[in-house]
XYZ file of C-alpha atoms in Angstrom:
676
model
C -176.428 -45.016 -83.946
C -175.375 -41.686 -85.521
C -173.283 -39.144 -83.704
C -174.476 -35.564 -83.572
C -172.514 -33.427 -86.045
C -169.588 -31.839 -84.222
C -167.515 -30.296 -86.996
C -164.862 -31.657 -89.290
C -163.311 -35.011 -88.354
C -159.536 -35.368 -88.634
C -158.401 -38.917 -89.418
C -154.696 -39.752 -89.466
C -153.639 -42.647 -91.686
C -150.438 -44.239 -90.488
C -148.668 -47.573 -90.598
C -145.461 -49.272 -91.751
C -143.956 -48.490 -95.134
C -145.541 -50.505 -97.920
C -148.784 -51.235 -96.082
C -150.831 -49.249 -98.605
C -151.708 -46.084 -96.685
C -151.824 -43.761 -99.680
C -153.750 -46.376 -101.676
C -156.289 -46.450 -98.842
C -156.566 -42.657 -98.934
C -157.289 -42.846 -102.675
C -159.869 -45.591 -102.183
C -161.656 -43.691 -99.400
C -161.789 -40.524 -101.499
C -163.202 -42.432 -104.465
C -165.778 -44.352 -102.415
C -166.972 -41.157 -100.702
C -167.184 -39.180 -103.936
C -164.257 -36.928 -103.039
C -162.483 -37.967 -106.228
C -163.945 -38.752 -109.641
C -161.471 -41.550 -110.312
C -159.483 -44.034 -108.292
C -155.920 -42.753 -108.254
C -153.010 -45.183 -108.182
C -149.615 -44.565 -106.611
C -147.885 -46.889 -109.088
C -149.381 -45.106 -112.086
C -148.556 -41.642 -110.733
C -152.227 -40.623 -110.718
C -152.780 -40.443 -106.967
C -153.882 -37.301 -105.129
C -151.488 -38.246 -102.341
C -147.755 -38.703 -102.930
C -147.932 -36.093 -105.677
C -144.443 -34.642 -105.212
C -141.757 -35.701 -107.713
C -139.693 -37.115 -104.835
C -142.579 -39.346 -103.707
C -143.296 -40.394 -107.291
C -139.649 -41.297 -107.839
C -139.343 -43.455 -104.742
C -142.846 -44.936 -104.986
C -143.661 -43.988 -101.402
C -144.559 -41.032 -99.198
C -141.872 -38.482 -98.464
C -144.092 -35.956 -96.681
C -147.460 -35.601 -95.003
C -150.405 -35.770 -97.438
C -153.710 -33.993 -96.765
C -157.028 -34.678 -98.462
C -160.689 -34.090 -97.638
C -164.119 -35.429 -98.518
C -167.744 -35.273 -97.416
C -169.556 -38.440 -96.359
C -173.188 -38.636 -95.302
C -173.342 -34.915 -94.530
C -170.090 -34.671 -92.583
C -166.626 -33.448 -93.563
C -163.455 -35.457 -93.059
C -159.813 -34.467 -93.434
C -157.319 -37.282 -93.956
C -153.714 -36.879 -92.818
C -151.650 -39.521 -94.581
C -148.398 -40.024 -92.673
C -145.239 -41.413 -94.326
C -144.418 -44.936 -93.192
C -140.660 -44.780 -93.621
C -138.722 -43.785 -90.527
C -136.840 -41.377 -92.786
C -139.909 -39.150 -93.087
C -142.048 -40.102 -90.081
C -141.232 -36.960 -88.089
C -142.981 -34.831 -90.718
C -146.359 -36.106 -89.499
C -145.779 -36.418 -85.773
C -147.500 -33.179 -84.768
C -150.368 -33.992 -87.128
C -150.857 -37.364 -85.435
C -151.131 -35.660 -82.062
C -154.109 -33.500 -83.047
C -156.080 -36.145 -84.979
C -159.421 -37.367 -83.643
C -158.588 -40.932 -84.640
C -155.580 -42.656 -86.180
C -156.205 -45.432 -88.679
C -153.239 -47.818 -88.592
C -152.878 -49.665 -91.884
C -151.168 -53.051 -91.630
C -150.317 -56.096 -93.709
C -152.308 -59.344 -93.164
C -149.147 -61.423 -92.742
C -148.619 -62.253 -89.018
C -144.864 -62.373 -89.625
C -144.934 -58.654 -90.433
C -146.927 -57.714 -87.324
C -143.837 -56.491 -85.381
C -143.479 -53.649 -87.891
C -146.496 -51.933 -86.346
C -145.322 -51.830 -82.728
C -143.364 -48.532 -82.908
C -146.451 -46.873 -84.373
C -148.836 -48.281 -81.776
C -146.536 -47.262 -78.934
C -146.198 -43.751 -80.334
C -149.980 -43.363 -80.576
C -150.316 -44.614 -77.006
C -147.747 -42.071 -75.838
C -149.709 -39.327 -77.624
C -152.992 -40.741 -76.216
C -154.537 -40.706 -79.689
C -157.474 -43.133 -80.174
C -156.737 -45.564 -82.977
C -158.096 -48.442 -85.012
C -156.474 -51.053 -87.259
C -157.264 -51.621 -90.922
C -155.829 -54.862 -92.305
C -155.165 -54.029 -95.937
C -154.616 -56.470 -98.821
C -156.962 -58.975 -97.175
C -157.504 -60.570 -100.590
C -153.842 -61.637 -100.443
C -154.056 -63.062 -96.907
C -152.967 -66.651 -96.419
C -152.939 -66.944 -92.632
C -155.905 -66.726 -90.285
C -157.239 -63.634 -88.592
C -156.740 -65.452 -85.286
C -153.022 -65.833 -85.999
C -152.789 -62.147 -86.897
C -154.592 -61.128 -83.715
C -152.292 -63.357 -81.681
C -149.252 -61.673 -83.206
C -150.648 -58.162 -82.774
C -152.020 -58.235 -79.229
C -148.652 -58.284 -77.396
C -147.717 -55.169 -79.366
C -150.621 -53.073 -78.061
C -151.329 -51.711 -74.614
C -155.086 -51.835 -75.284
C -157.181 -54.816 -76.308
C -157.408 -55.329 -80.062
C -161.054 -56.019 -80.872
C -161.881 -57.742 -84.154
C -165.009 -56.097 -85.586
C -165.234 -58.607 -88.450
C -164.451 -62.195 -89.434
C -163.644 -63.188 -93.040
C -165.832 -65.173 -95.407
C -163.601 -67.501 -97.404
C -164.089 -69.178 -100.731
C -161.288 -71.723 -100.746
C -158.079 -69.851 -99.972
C -159.552 -66.495 -100.992
C -161.251 -63.988 -98.680
C -164.488 -63.140 -100.475
C -166.270 -61.050 -97.867
C -166.814 -60.507 -94.165
C -169.265 -60.788 -91.308
C -169.801 -57.649 -89.219
C -169.830 -58.932 -85.632
C -171.736 -56.011 -84.156
C -174.681 -56.099 -86.580
C -174.392 -59.853 -87.383
C -174.634 -59.160 -91.094
C -172.660 -60.847 -93.862
C -171.278 -59.032 -96.917
C -169.675 -60.225 -100.139
C -167.007 -58.128 -101.807
C -167.665 -56.630 -105.250
C -164.633 -55.040 -106.959
C -165.008 -51.269 -107.243
C -168.499 -51.286 -105.762
C -170.174 -51.452 -102.376
C -170.200 -54.900 -100.773
C -173.417 -56.843 -101.179
C -175.268 -58.051 -98.089
C -175.758 -61.835 -98.262
C -177.422 -64.363 -95.949
C -175.404 -65.535 -92.962
C -175.006 -69.206 -93.800
C -175.185 -71.992 -91.268
C -171.517 -72.919 -91.670
C -170.556 -69.342 -90.721
C -172.950 -69.092 -87.807
C -170.822 -71.029 -85.299
C -167.693 -69.027 -86.115
C -169.648 -65.776 -85.961
C -171.277 -66.639 -82.634
C -167.980 -67.447 -80.934
C -166.172 -64.409 -82.371
C -169.027 -62.096 -81.470
C -169.181 -63.338 -77.884
C -165.433 -62.781 -77.536
C -165.850 -59.221 -78.844
C -168.647 -58.588 -76.329
C -166.481 -59.953 -73.506
C -163.747 -57.496 -74.458
C -166.251 -54.630 -74.428
C -167.694 -55.838 -71.115
C -164.273 -55.452 -69.473
C -165.129 -51.739 -69.374
C -168.933 -51.893 -69.032
C -170.404 -53.508 -65.926
C -173.949 -53.421 -67.324
C -172.905 -55.335 -70.422
C -170.943 -57.777 -68.278
C -174.023 -58.502 -66.192
C -176.099 -59.049 -69.327
C -173.574 -61.565 -70.635
C -173.469 -63.401 -67.316
C -177.265 -63.638 -67.370
C -177.298 -64.836 -71.011
C -179.180 -61.705 -72.032
C -178.850 -60.419 -75.590
C -177.518 -56.838 -75.481
C -179.149 -54.172 -77.588
C -177.331 -52.992 -80.708
C -177.302 -49.439 -79.358
C -175.406 -50.712 -76.307
C -172.824 -52.491 -78.440
C -172.251 -49.596 -80.838
C -172.172 -47.137 -77.966
C -169.568 -49.174 -76.098
C -167.380 -49.502 -79.185
C -167.424 -45.740 -79.760
C -166.891 -44.845 -76.088
C -164.095 -47.353 -75.457
C -162.338 -46.458 -78.699
C -162.393 -42.759 -77.785
C -160.995 -43.563 -74.346
C -158.179 -45.671 -75.768
C -159.458 -48.785 -73.987
C -159.809 -50.834 -77.170
C -158.365 -50.846 -80.686
C -161.033 -51.946 -83.204
C -159.796 -53.961 -86.196
C -161.386 -54.119 -89.647
C -160.047 -55.434 -92.937
C -160.363 -54.984 -96.672
C -158.427 -54.126 -99.820
C -157.675 -50.551 -100.824
C -156.798 -51.413 -104.410
C -160.043 -53.319 -105.012
C -162.299 -51.172 -102.838
C -163.119 -54.090 -100.533
C -164.472 -53.049 -97.124
C -163.924 -49.331 -97.743
C -167.551 -48.231 -97.288
C -167.801 -50.302 -94.103
C -164.655 -48.527 -92.918
C -166.217 -45.144 -93.695
C -169.287 -46.069 -91.674
C -167.080 -47.104 -88.760
C -165.309 -43.749 -88.917
C -168.636 -41.914 -88.947
C -169.916 -43.739 -85.867
C -166.727 -44.215 -83.837
C -164.485 -41.214 -84.504
C -164.357 -39.036 -81.358
C -165.457 -35.417 -81.665
C -162.835 -32.691 -82.116
C -163.507 -31.323 -78.624
C -161.924 -34.471 -77.158
C -158.725 -33.845 -79.127
C -158.722 -30.261 -77.828
C -159.077 -31.564 -74.268
C -156.297 -34.091 -74.825
C -154.041 -31.274 -76.029
C -155.058 -29.074 -73.067
C -156.422 -26.380 -75.386
C -159.203 -24.373 -73.767
C -161.502 -22.105 -75.728
C -161.288 -21.147 -79.378
C -157.791 -21.818 -80.677
C -155.793 -23.091 -83.625
C -152.700 -25.255 -83.539
C -150.108 -24.987 -86.288
C -148.662 -28.426 -86.960
C -146.624 -27.786 -90.111
C -145.246 -25.001 -92.276
C -145.327 -25.456 -96.028
C -143.604 -23.423 -98.756
C -145.561 -23.811 -101.977
C -144.713 -22.473 -105.419
C -148.174 -20.988 -106.061
C -149.450 -19.747 -102.708
C -146.163 -19.204 -100.879
C -145.725 -19.907 -97.201
C -148.665 -21.567 -95.450
C -149.065 -22.415 -91.769
C -151.127 -25.602 -91.658
C -153.389 -25.527 -88.613
C -156.349 -27.279 -87.045
C -159.169 -25.099 -85.709
C -160.713 -25.998 -82.349
C -163.990 -24.890 -80.737
C -164.820 -22.115 -83.241
C -164.648 -21.132 -86.879
C -161.943 -19.039 -88.531
C -162.376 -16.487 -91.311
C -159.923 -14.761 -93.618
C -158.484 -11.621 -92.037
C -159.319 -12.712 -88.494
C -157.187 -11.410 -85.637
C -155.395 -14.080 -83.628
C -153.212 -13.823 -80.532
C -150.049 -15.785 -79.836
C -149.055 -17.081 -76.402
C -147.444 -13.690 -75.588
C -150.644 -11.833 -76.448
C -149.219 -10.418 -79.685
C -151.788 -9.830 -82.406
C -151.497 -11.727 -85.704
C -153.862 -11.121 -88.611
C -154.511 -14.037 -90.930
C -154.241 -13.827 -94.679
C -156.121 -16.053 -97.071
C -157.270 -19.520 -96.000
C -156.686 -22.574 -98.176
C -158.106 -26.090 -98.175
C -155.578 -28.712 -99.277
C -156.238 -31.704 -101.527
C -152.916 -33.362 -102.089
C -150.729 -30.845 -103.910
C -153.723 -28.680 -104.875
C -154.890 -25.692 -102.835
C -158.307 -24.061 -102.932
C -159.013 -20.681 -101.377
C -161.843 -20.750 -98.811
C -163.501 -17.920 -96.913
C -164.073 -19.858 -93.703
C -162.834 -22.880 -91.780
C -165.252 -24.499 -89.358
C -164.582 -26.110 -86.006
C -162.306 -29.122 -86.360
C -161.223 -28.155 -89.875
C -157.653 -28.098 -91.146
C -156.521 -25.251 -93.386
C -153.440 -23.469 -94.628
C -153.147 -19.895 -93.315
C -151.225 -17.416 -95.453
C -149.255 -14.327 -94.389
C -148.535 -15.388 -90.796
C -144.784 -15.411 -91.251
C -143.895 -15.296 -87.558
C -145.832 -18.474 -86.753
C -143.902 -21.733 -86.457
C -144.875 -25.403 -86.337
C -146.098 -26.278 -82.846
C -147.442 -22.771 -82.098
C -150.921 -22.238 -80.699
C -152.994 -19.219 -81.679
C -155.889 -17.893 -79.624
C -159.025 -16.837 -81.479
C -160.848 -14.993 -78.704
C -157.982 -14.354 -76.312
C -154.361 -15.199 -75.644
C -153.271 -18.550 -77.083
C -153.450 -21.512 -74.704
C -150.306 -23.066 -73.320
C -151.105 -26.737 -73.880
C -149.019 -29.782 -73.086
C -146.224 -29.841 -75.686
C -145.848 -32.714 -78.116
C -142.508 -34.410 -77.547
C -141.021 -35.098 -80.949
C -139.139 -38.372 -81.352
C -135.395 -37.904 -81.665
C -133.936 -38.527 -85.086
C -131.086 -40.826 -85.948
C -127.598 -39.618 -86.710
C -126.799 -38.909 -90.346
C -125.008 -35.989 -91.951
C -123.661 -34.784 -95.273
C -121.144 -32.072 -96.044
C -122.451 -30.000 -98.941
C -121.008 -27.390 -101.284
C -122.794 -25.535 -104.062
C -121.791 -26.477 -107.593
C -122.162 -22.862 -108.676
C -120.658 -20.245 -106.335
C -123.407 -17.814 -107.330
C -125.814 -20.011 -105.350
C -124.107 -19.453 -101.965
C -126.662 -16.902 -100.749
C -129.614 -18.816 -102.176
C -128.421 -21.964 -100.424
C -128.934 -20.604 -96.915
C -132.394 -19.234 -97.781
C -133.443 -22.543 -99.313
C -132.107 -24.629 -96.427
C -133.857 -22.409 -93.897
C -137.154 -22.972 -95.682
C -136.656 -26.717 -95.958
C -135.699 -26.964 -92.276
C -138.778 -24.939 -91.333
C -140.930 -27.521 -93.082
C -139.087 -30.584 -91.809
C -138.637 -31.108 -88.039
C -135.960 -33.743 -88.610
C -133.731 -31.532 -90.745
C -131.119 -29.100 -89.477
C -128.054 -27.505 -90.955
C -125.165 -25.315 -89.957
C -121.535 -24.410 -90.500
C -118.977 -26.504 -88.622
C -116.085 -24.230 -87.683
C -113.693 -27.046 -86.813
C -113.865 -28.663 -90.261
C -114.970 -25.581 -92.285
C -117.925 -27.487 -93.727
C -121.618 -26.808 -94.230
C -123.300 -29.810 -92.653
C -126.797 -31.092 -93.330
C -128.208 -33.339 -90.596
C -131.207 -35.617 -91.102
C -132.919 -38.843 -90.105
C -130.850 -41.089 -92.360
C -129.264 -41.309 -95.788
C -132.619 -41.810 -97.508
C -134.015 -38.687 -95.887
C -131.036 -36.545 -96.880
C -131.128 -37.803 -100.476
C -134.724 -36.603 -100.780
C -133.822 -33.257 -99.184
C -131.087 -32.688 -101.773
C -133.456 -33.570 -104.608
C -136.025 -31.154 -103.188
C -133.366 -28.452 -102.803
C -132.501 -28.597 -106.498
C -136.072 -28.981 -107.800
C -137.704 -26.251 -105.732
C -134.933 -23.719 -105.431
C -132.624 -24.510 -108.329
C -129.648 -25.012 -106.012
C -127.497 -27.976 -107.011
C -124.943 -29.167 -104.455
C -122.186 -31.712 -104.190
C -122.443 -33.935 -101.125
C -119.956 -36.153 -99.338
C -119.327 -37.665 -95.967
C -118.335 -35.033 -93.387
C -114.746 -34.802 -92.286
C -114.316 -36.593 -88.977
C -113.296 -34.084 -86.319
C -110.033 -35.757 -85.302
C -107.874 -34.003 -82.718
C -104.374 -34.473 -81.411
C -102.639 -34.106 -78.091
C -99.187 -34.709 -76.542
C -97.625 -37.274 -74.235
C -94.677 -35.348 -72.816
C -93.799 -31.975 -71.387
C -91.351 -29.776 -73.314
C -89.561 -26.450 -72.827
C -89.149 -24.562 -76.083
C -87.529 -21.330 -77.201
C -89.117 -19.312 -80.009
C -87.636 -16.205 -81.601
C -88.865 -13.999 -84.426
C -86.310 -11.479 -85.701
C -86.539 -9.590 -88.973
C -84.730 -6.521 -90.219
C -85.926 -4.870 -93.426
C -84.961 -1.228 -93.150
C -86.520 1.096 -90.636
C -88.181 -0.612 -87.694
C -87.612 -4.377 -87.629
C -89.505 -7.113 -85.861
C -88.319 -8.785 -82.677
C -90.051 -11.186 -80.352
C -88.398 -13.737 -78.103
C -90.206 -16.234 -75.819
C -89.610 -19.394 -73.843
C -92.606 -21.617 -73.101
C -93.222 -24.809 -71.194
C -95.970 -27.184 -72.369
C -97.400 -30.244 -70.682
C -100.314 -32.646 -71.354
C -103.624 -32.305 -69.524
C -106.197 -34.931 -68.709
C -108.671 -35.732 -71.449
C -111.377 -33.128 -71.775
C -109.574 -30.360 -69.843
C -109.048 -28.279 -72.977
C -106.390 -25.541 -72.993
C -104.775 -23.633 -70.141
C -102.404 -20.688 -70.503
C -100.493 -18.910 -67.762
C -97.610 -16.474 -67.647
C -94.721 -16.698 -65.220
C -92.714 -13.713 -66.416
C -90.523 -12.043 -63.813
C -88.409 -8.931 -63.921
C -90.190 -7.457 -66.926
C -88.557 -9.837 -69.422
C -91.592 -9.274 -71.667
C -93.791 -6.195 -71.229
C -97.251 -7.167 -70.072
C -99.045 -5.608 -73.039
C -97.502 -8.229 -75.357
C -98.291 -11.325 -73.280
C -101.811 -11.693 -74.813
C -100.141 -11.696 -78.236
C -97.953 -14.626 -77.164
C -101.068 -16.543 -76.072
C -102.731 -15.816 -79.409
C -99.644 -17.102 -81.245
C -99.787 -20.294 -79.173
C -103.461 -20.702 -80.077
C -102.627 -20.138 -83.753
C -100.191 -23.054 -83.662
C -102.777 -25.282 -81.993
C -105.243 -24.837 -84.865
C -103.189 -27.365 -86.848
C -100.735 -29.554 -84.981
C -97.869 -31.623 -86.394
C -100.285 -34.444 -87.334
C -102.576 -32.056 -89.190
C -105.400 -31.583 -86.663
C -106.386 -29.129 -83.917
C -104.579 -29.706 -80.616
C -106.456 -30.218 -77.333
C -105.736 -30.865 -73.668
C -102.478 -28.937 -73.383
C -101.250 -26.486 -70.733
C -98.814 -23.743 -71.738
C -96.777 -21.501 -69.478
C -94.847 -18.454 -70.715
C -91.726 -18.510 -68.503
C -89.191 -16.136 -70.051
C -88.204 -14.085 -73.090
C -86.766 -10.791 -74.205
C -87.769 -7.721 -76.183
C -86.355 -4.825 -78.128
C -87.391 -1.314 -77.174
C -87.879 -0.297 -80.832
C -88.466 -3.435 -82.899
C -90.756 -5.431 -80.590
C -94.467 -5.386 -81.370
C -97.663 -7.316 -80.868
C -97.227 -9.025 -84.238
C -93.644 -9.997 -83.448
C -94.570 -11.645 -80.145
C -97.581 -13.400 -81.701
C -95.252 -14.829 -84.351
C -92.679 -15.846 -81.719
C -95.387 -17.597 -79.687
C -96.543 -19.501 -82.765
C -92.988 -20.580 -83.620
C -92.305 -21.779 -80.084
C -95.576 -23.717 -79.864
C -95.147 -25.329 -83.284
C -91.699 -26.632 -82.366
C -92.819 -27.679 -78.884
C -95.756 -29.736 -80.161
C -93.541 -31.599 -82.628
C -91.091 -32.446 -79.820
C -93.733 -33.499 -77.253
C -94.648 -36.867 -78.857
C -97.985 -35.964 -80.435
C -100.692 -38.581 -80.934
C -104.070 -38.746 -82.644
C -107.500 -38.583 -80.979
C -110.784 -39.651 -82.571
C -114.317 -38.661 -81.511
C -116.359 -41.375 -79.852
C -120.163 -41.291 -79.918
C -122.558 -42.646 -77.330
C -125.081 -44.656 -79.324
C -128.442 -46.037 -78.249
C -129.987 -48.631 -80.550
C -133.605 -49.718 -80.030
C -134.568 -52.941 -81.764
C -136.605 -56.142 -81.391
C -134.890 -58.617 -79.099
C -134.682 -61.155 -81.919
C -132.274 -58.871 -83.775
C -130.065 -57.828 -80.860
C -127.406 -60.526 -81.225
C -126.931 -59.635 -84.893
C -126.826 -55.939 -84.035
C -124.214 -56.331 -81.289
C -122.042 -58.377 -83.642
C -122.299 -55.654 -86.271
C -121.473 -53.005 -83.657
C -118.369 -54.793 -82.388
C -117.173 -55.280 -85.972
C -117.290 -51.472 -86.190
C -115.050 -51.180 -83.098
C -118.046 -50.633 -80.839
C -117.870 -51.145 -77.081
C -121.133 -52.537 -75.700
C -122.104 -50.841 -72.427
C -125.309 -52.717 -71.711
C -128.567 -54.151 -72.997
C -131.846 -53.372 -71.228
C -135.491 -54.135 -72.066
C -137.543 -51.251 -73.452
C -140.277 -50.608 -70.885
C -143.792 -51.647 -71.937
C -142.651 -52.851 -75.349
C -143.003 -56.429 -76.555
C -139.544 -57.979 -76.358
C -137.656 -54.885 -77.510
C -134.231 -54.000 -76.161
C -132.099 -50.873 -75.949
C -128.414 -51.440 -76.686
C -126.047 -48.814 -75.266
C -122.586 -48.628 -76.764
C -119.628 -46.411 -77.533
C -118.745 -46.217 -81.212
C -116.142 -44.177 -83.083
C -117.842 -41.488 -85.157
C -115.904 -42.729 -88.181
C -117.912 -45.949 -87.940
C -121.350 -44.277 -87.978
C -121.428 -44.013 -91.755
C -123.675 -46.724 -93.184
C -124.847 -47.837 -89.744
C -128.497 -46.950 -90.344
C -129.085 -49.164 -93.421
C -127.118 -51.999 -91.819
C -129.251 -51.884 -88.677
C -132.452 -51.827 -90.708
C -131.309 -54.797 -92.785
C -130.702 -56.759 -89.573
C -134.095 -55.981 -88.009
C -136.847 -55.970 -90.675
C -136.340 -52.229 -90.955
C -137.277 -51.636 -87.296
C -134.034 -50.724 -85.512
C -133.329 -47.048 -84.938
C -130.459 -45.317 -83.223
C -129.539 -42.046 -81.595
C -125.982 -40.809 -81.336
C -124.217 -37.912 -79.681
C -120.594 -37.010 -79.037
C -119.245 -38.557 -75.840
C -115.475 -38.151 -75.647
C -112.156 -38.263 -77.500
C -110.063 -41.426 -77.424
C -106.559 -42.219 -78.670
C -106.271 -43.702 -82.146
C -103.065 -45.579 -82.874
C -101.558 -48.181 -85.159
C -102.672 -48.790 -88.721
C -105.877 -46.760 -88.439
C -104.031 -43.700 -87.180
C -101.470 -44.063 -89.987
C -104.278 -44.201 -92.557
C -105.855 -41.033 -91.162
C -102.527 -39.178 -91.251
C -101.913 -40.396 -94.791
C -105.292 -39.146 -96.006
C -104.700 -35.811 -94.298
C -101.279 -35.314 -95.859
C -102.621 -36.208 -99.319
C -105.479 -33.717 -98.959
C -103.194 -30.912 -97.736
């Protein structure tokens, strides 16, 4: 049963790393005639993963877009990276897709890898289907795979097909809705073959189970099944499409992207079952004609493009759009994207995805109104990234200015990338998802912008404080002909509770120090606290200016600032200073089977476990809360992934400062003195 044409369909392709998403994109393009040859990721001939960074790593490092026409309708594919290092790049694109196609491995043991993706799609309320890739390599049964997958999904997973086996090899499939059997033919459409008697029993049982799953949401179909009536094909196909669009079921098909197995059947499923673009607009709370920008791209040939999906209308070059404040924005040229290639187009129809040039004020996530003020839809909540950072310096000082421009552009493209200057350590810090992500960013920085940098671990922001109170005299006296310099102060210092910072008060009586020079004394005290006797900034100290003296001619602001610094420097050294290290609050989310290994790894890094709680609505996942010294965060991400099939992720933020003593403190002081 064909759907009425409702504009361009947007299909997101997502799944775990290594499942074959980009290979599936290539196979779909080739089968639909959108590409004249079957590109291969391994050979470097694919339309997707065309960037040098993706080619080098053999996997996606950014969102890939491609388009094709199939049976009179236009489709745009949004191929999302599978690695957690680059997943955030496609998150907004996933939210506006009509349907997400989740590509998975046929091995039941690898089924847990798909749960984070399924849960994210459920949170975004995006309809989705499963495509079991590499079915020709499958050794287990589809039943075992379904059994492993179902606990990972909030909606029922409905098998649309059963395999036809020749020995241990999957040679074709039976479509359960149409009750037709097909044999695979490499590189060509599958051939319809008779449904043999030995397959009939398996097909009958599997089909009835599929109908029961559909009947859970269709009372008419349920009554037909109870009365042993044979439902019409239109009823079955209609239920599959309706329940998929509503997120009530997750259809599952299988095939092989590399060999072209099952690809045309997949295309037909997409044609029949992909919801119309208007449903995505409703889901995103976008009323009327509007466009949502989901990514900004800086290309070498066409410059800055705002990638947007058009809803409920068409868009032409030079059209006037309105932002959410009612400000007018005029579009430049429009571009269709096919991997790394761009083609100028005069018009984008409803549901289409295009790059819009010369809209420099527009950012990713913005909505633009086409006939009135932009809608204010429900925002997409981006997943929080993990904690990883590098301190970078340009190799050539002439690149200092270019560095900030390049980083701003890269950060505009990448929602998981941020950078800034850390005053405490005097470092330019680059923050990203993990080490893999930052390595690709640095490669992109040099390739695109010609800015080569040196990178290292950031300096840990150690601090120091004091144990005891001290009274200290500080005098600065200098005579060099003419006016001299004279400043004389007495201060009292005492420790404060952790986190109280710095307090200064003056207790001068009798005009011992004129009031105009008291702020200079405080500034001198602050100068001394920038680097304490152990080599780090000083925190949690109270200082009182209690006495002093001045000279009517030689005293000055500079003299009293210097005297304050001298007094504070000597006082800190006498007040039993000690070292403080930053402690992060860390939340690790991982499958329960990996938690014992993860907690052991955390405690070996001096972690303090605060608690372990189940992750709501997830299948046997736990959240581990702990306190961990920031010095121990380096290398945590790859260790966690190695302990959890690549699934564990963590978030970290500064929590408090804690005393560091003994051998570790001595090592920190030694490194600091050597670097000074």
